[in-house]
Coordinates of C-alpha atoms in Angstrom, one line a residue:
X1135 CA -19.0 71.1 -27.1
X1136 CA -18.0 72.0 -23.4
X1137 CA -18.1 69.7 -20.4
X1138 CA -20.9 71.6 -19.1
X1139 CA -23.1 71.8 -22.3
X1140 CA -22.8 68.8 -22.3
X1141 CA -23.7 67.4 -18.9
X1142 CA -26.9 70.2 -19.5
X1143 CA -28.0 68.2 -22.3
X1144 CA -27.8 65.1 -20.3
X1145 CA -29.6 66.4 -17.6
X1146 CA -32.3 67.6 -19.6
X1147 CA -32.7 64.7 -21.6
X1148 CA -32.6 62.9 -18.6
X1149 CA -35.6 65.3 -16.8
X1150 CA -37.4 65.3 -20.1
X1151 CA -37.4 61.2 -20.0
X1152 CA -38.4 61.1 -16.3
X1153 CA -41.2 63.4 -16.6
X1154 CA -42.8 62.0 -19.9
X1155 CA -43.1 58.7 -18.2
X1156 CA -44.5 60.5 -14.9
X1157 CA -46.9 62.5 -17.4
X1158 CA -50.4 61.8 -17.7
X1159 CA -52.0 62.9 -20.5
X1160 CA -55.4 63.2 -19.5
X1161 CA -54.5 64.8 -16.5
X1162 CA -52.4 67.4 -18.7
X1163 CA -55.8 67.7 -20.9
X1164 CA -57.8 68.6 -17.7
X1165 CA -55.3 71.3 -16.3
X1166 CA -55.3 72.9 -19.7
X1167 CA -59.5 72.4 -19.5
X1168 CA -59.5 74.5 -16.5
X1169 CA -56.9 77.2 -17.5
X1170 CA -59.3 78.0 -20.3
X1171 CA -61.7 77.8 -18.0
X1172 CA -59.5 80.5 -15.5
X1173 CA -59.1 82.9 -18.8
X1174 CA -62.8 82.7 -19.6
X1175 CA -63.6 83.9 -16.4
X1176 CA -61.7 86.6 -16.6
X1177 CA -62.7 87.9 -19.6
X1178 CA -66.0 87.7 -18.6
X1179 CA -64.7 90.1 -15.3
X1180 CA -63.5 91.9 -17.7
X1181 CA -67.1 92.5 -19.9
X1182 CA -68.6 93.2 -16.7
X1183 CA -66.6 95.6 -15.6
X1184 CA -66.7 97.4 -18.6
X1185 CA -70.2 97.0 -18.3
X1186 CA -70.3 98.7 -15.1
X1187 CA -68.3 101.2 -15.6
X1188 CA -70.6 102.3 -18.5
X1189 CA -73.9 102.3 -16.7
X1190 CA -72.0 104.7 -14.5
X1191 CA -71.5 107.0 -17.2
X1192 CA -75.2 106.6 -18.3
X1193 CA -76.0 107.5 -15.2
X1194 CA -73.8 110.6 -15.1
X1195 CA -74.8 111.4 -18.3
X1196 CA -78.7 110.7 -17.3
X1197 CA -77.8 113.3 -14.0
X1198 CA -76.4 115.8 -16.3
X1199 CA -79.1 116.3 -18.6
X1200 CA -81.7 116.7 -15.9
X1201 CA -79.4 119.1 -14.2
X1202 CA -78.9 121.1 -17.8
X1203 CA -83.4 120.9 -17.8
X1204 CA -83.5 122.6 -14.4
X1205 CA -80.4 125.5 -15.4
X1206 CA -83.0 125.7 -18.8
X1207 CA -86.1 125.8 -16.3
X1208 CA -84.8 128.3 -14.0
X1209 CA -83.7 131.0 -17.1
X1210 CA -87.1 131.0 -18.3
X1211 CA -88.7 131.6 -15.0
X1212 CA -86.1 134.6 -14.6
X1213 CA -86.7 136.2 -18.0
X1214 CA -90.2 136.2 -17.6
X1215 CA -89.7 137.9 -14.5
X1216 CA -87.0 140.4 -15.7
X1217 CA -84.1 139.1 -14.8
X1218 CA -81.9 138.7 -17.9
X1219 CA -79.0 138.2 -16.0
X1220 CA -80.2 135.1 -14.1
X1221 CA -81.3 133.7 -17.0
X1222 CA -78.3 134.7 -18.6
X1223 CA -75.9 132.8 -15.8
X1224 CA -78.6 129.6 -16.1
X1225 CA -78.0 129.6 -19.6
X1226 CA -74.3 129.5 -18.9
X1227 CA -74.2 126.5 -16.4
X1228 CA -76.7 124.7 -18.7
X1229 CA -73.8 125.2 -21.5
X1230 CA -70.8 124.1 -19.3
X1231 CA -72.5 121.2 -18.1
X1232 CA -73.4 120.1 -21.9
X1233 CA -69.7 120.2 -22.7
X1234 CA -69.5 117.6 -19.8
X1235 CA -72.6 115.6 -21.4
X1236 CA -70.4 115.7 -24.6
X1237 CA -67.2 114.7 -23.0
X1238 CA -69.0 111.3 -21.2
X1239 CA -70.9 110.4 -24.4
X1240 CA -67.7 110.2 -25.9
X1241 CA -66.5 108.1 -22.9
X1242 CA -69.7 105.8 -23.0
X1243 CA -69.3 105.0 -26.8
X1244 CA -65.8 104.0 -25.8
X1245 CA -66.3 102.1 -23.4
X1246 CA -69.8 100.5 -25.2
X1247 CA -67.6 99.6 -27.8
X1248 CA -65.2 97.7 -25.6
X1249 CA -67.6 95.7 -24.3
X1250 CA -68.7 95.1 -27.6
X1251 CA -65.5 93.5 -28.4
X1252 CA -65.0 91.9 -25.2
X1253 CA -68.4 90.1 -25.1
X1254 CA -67.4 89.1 -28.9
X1255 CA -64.0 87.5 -27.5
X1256 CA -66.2 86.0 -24.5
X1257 CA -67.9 84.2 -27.3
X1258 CA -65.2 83.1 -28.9
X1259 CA -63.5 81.8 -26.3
X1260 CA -66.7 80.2 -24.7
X1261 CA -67.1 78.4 -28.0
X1262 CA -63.1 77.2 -28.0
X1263 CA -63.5 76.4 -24.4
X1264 CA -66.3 73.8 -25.3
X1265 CA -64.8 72.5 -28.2
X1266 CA -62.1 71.7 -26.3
X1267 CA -64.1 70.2 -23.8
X1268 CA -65.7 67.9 -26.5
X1269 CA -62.0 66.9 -27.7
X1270 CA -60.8 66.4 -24.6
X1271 CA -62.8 64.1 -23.3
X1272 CA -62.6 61.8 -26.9
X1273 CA -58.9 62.3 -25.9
X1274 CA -59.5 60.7 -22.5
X1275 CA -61.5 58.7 -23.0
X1276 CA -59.8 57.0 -26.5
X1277 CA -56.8 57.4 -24.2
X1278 CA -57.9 55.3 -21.3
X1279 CA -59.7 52.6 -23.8
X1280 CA -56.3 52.3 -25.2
X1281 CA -54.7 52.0 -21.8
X1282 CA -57.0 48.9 -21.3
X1283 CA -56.3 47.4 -24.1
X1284 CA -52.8 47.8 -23.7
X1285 CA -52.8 45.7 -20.4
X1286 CA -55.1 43.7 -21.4
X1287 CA -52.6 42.5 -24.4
X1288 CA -49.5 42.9 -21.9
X1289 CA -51.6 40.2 -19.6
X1290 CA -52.4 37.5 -22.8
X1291 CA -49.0 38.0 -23.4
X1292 CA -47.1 37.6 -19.6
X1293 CA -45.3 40.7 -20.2
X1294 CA -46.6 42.9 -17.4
X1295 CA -45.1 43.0 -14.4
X1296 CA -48.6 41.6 -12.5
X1297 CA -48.8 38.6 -14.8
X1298 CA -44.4 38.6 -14.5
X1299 CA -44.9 37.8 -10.8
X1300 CA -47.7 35.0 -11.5
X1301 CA -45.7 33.5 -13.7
X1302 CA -43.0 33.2 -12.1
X1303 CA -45.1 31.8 -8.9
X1304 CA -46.5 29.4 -11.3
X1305 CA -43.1 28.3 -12.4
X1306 CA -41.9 27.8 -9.2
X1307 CA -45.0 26.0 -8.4
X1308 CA -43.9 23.5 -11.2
X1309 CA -40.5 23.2 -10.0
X1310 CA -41.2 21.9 -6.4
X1311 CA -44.0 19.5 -7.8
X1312 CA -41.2 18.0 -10.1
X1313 CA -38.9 17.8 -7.0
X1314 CA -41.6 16.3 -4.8
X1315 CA -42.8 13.9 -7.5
X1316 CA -38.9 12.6 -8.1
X1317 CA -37.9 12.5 -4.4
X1318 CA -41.0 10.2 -3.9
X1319 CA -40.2 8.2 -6.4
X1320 CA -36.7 7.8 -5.5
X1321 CA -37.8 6.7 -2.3
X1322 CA -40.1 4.2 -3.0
X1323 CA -37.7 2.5 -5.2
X1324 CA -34.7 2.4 -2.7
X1325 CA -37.9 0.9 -0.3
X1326 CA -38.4 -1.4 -3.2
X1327 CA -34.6 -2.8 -3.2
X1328 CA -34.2 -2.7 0.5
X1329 CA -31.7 -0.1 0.6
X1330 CA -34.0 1.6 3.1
X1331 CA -36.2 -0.2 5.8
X1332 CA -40.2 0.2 5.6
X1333 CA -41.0 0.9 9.3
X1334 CA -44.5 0.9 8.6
X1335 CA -45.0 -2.6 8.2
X1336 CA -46.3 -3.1 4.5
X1337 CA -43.2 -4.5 3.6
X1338 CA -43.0 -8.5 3.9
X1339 CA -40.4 -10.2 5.6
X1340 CA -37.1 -12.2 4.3
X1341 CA -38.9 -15.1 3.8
X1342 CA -42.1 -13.7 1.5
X1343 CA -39.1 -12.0 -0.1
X1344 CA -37.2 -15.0 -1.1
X1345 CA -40.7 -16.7 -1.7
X1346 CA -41.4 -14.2 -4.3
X1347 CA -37.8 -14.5 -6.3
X1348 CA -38.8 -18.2 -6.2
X1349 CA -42.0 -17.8 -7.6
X1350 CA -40.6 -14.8 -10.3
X1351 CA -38.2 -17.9 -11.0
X1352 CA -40.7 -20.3 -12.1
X1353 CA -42.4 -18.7 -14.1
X1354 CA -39.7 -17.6 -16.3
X1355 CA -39.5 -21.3 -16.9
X1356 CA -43.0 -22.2 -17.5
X1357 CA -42.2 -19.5 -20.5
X1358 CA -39.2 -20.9 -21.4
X1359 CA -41.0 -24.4 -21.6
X1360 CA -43.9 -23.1 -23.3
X1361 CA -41.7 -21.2 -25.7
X1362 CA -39.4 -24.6 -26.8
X1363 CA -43.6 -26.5 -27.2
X1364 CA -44.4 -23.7 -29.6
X1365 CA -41.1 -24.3 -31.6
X1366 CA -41.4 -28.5 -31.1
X1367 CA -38.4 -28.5 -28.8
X1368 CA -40.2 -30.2 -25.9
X1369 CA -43.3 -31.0 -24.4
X1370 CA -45.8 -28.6 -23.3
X1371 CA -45.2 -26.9 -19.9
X1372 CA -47.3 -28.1 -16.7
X1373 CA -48.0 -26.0 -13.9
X1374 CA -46.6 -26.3 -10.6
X1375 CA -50.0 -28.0 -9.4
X1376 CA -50.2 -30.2 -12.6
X1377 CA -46.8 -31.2 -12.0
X1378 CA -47.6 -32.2 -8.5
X1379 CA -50.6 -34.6 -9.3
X1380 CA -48.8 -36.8 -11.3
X1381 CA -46.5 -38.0 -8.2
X1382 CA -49.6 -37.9 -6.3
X1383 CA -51.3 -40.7 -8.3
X1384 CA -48.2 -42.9 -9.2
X1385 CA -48.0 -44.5 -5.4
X1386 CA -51.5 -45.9 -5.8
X1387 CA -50.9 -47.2 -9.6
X1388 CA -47.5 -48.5 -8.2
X1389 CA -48.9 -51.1 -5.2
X1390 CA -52.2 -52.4 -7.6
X1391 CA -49.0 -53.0 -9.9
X1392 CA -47.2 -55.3 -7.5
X1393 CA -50.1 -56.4 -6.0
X1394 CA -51.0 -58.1 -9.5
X1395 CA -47.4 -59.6 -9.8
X1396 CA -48.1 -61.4 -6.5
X1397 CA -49.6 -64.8 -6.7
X1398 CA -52.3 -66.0 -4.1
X1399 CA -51.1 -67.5 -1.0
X1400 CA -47.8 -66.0 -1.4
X1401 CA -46.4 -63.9 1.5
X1402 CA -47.1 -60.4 1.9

């Protein structure tokens, strides 16, 4: 195969491609719909000029018989008045024009006959033409029903390019509401650890700060002494107030103590 064969096959399977997918098919349908349409219309031109054109020979005809009457007419009025040869030249024109008659009959069965056959093809055609109408609107509209179903599917599915672009929208969406949600958390734990000052003023100073560890301190050693009294390793845990009421009380039971050592009269 030559270089230019083949580059013509390429083209044209190239132009074939492009203008399938540019095709509409109901579109197609409808041109076709009215070329019928164009070649009914001129077949029915056609049956009514042949129509016409045979009136006109009726009409000829019609002319030509009353003309061959009056040439019939006048030789009887001339042989009754002795003129032989008058009625013999009226008898002559009458015959000439009869051989006209005979010519146009001829002419008019013709031309009936083609109309005959031309208002049969009409017919025919008139009949295809609707048929084809019928079908070719099924064609449309099972066509355009499958169109819609078609996208329809192609949007449940995210494979059109309209649902494409939402998607992707939607995905980007996401992706910043991920970045947002882990920058903000990132923040509030280096606010947490101090790595990065609060200047709003929620935060609590160095003091509450170290009063906090403090207190996170004790309690992991209420735990730890509540945890040795479950497993008889030491006496049950007191609170921090608990703790404090003992020492509390002791000064008072301390003094009635050495009060009750001291004997009266005794110095103070």
């Amino acid at each position: 195969m030559s270089v230019m064969k083949r580059l013509s096959m390429i083209f044209k399977s190239k132009a074939n491609k492009a203008l399938d997918k540019m095709e509409d098919p109901r579109e197609t349908l409808d041109y076709s719909y009215q070329r019928q349409l164009e070649l009914l219309q001129k077949v029915r031109r056609g049956v009514a000029d042949v129509a016409t054109s045979r009136k006109r020979v009726e009409l000829q005809i019609n002319g030509l018989e009353a003309q061959a009457r009056r040439y019939e007419d006048q030789g009887r009025k001339a042989l009754s008045v002795g003129r032989e040869d008058l009625a013999r030249e009226a008898l002559q024109r009458r015959s000439n024009l009869q051989g006209q008659m005979a010519d146009l009959k001829v002419q008019h069965d013709n031309l009936q006959a083609e109309e005959e056959k031309l208002t049969t093809a009409s017919q025919r055609l008139q009949a295809k033409v609707d048929s084809f109408r019928t079908k070719k609107e099924t064609i449309k509209a099972t066509y355009t029903a499958a169109e819609a179903q078609t996208r329809i599917n192609e949007a449940f599915s995210g494979i059109s390019e309209e649902m494409g672009d939402v998607g992707l929208a939607i995905q980007r969406a996401e992706d910043k509401t991920a970045q947002m949600q882990a920058r903000a958390g990132a923040i509030d734990e280096l606010l947490a650890s101090g790595a990065l000052d609060d200047f709003s003023g929620t935060r609590g100073d160095d003091i509450q700060a170290e009063l906090d560890r403090m207190g996170g301190g004790m309690d992991v050693e209420l735990e730890l002494a509540r945890m040795k009294s479950e497993l008889g390793q030491g006496p049950a845990p007191k609170s921090a107030i608990e703790q404090g009421q003992p020492q509390q009380q002791a000064q008072p039971q301390q003094q009635g103590h050495t009060q009750q050592l001291r004997q009266p009269g005794e110095g103070a």
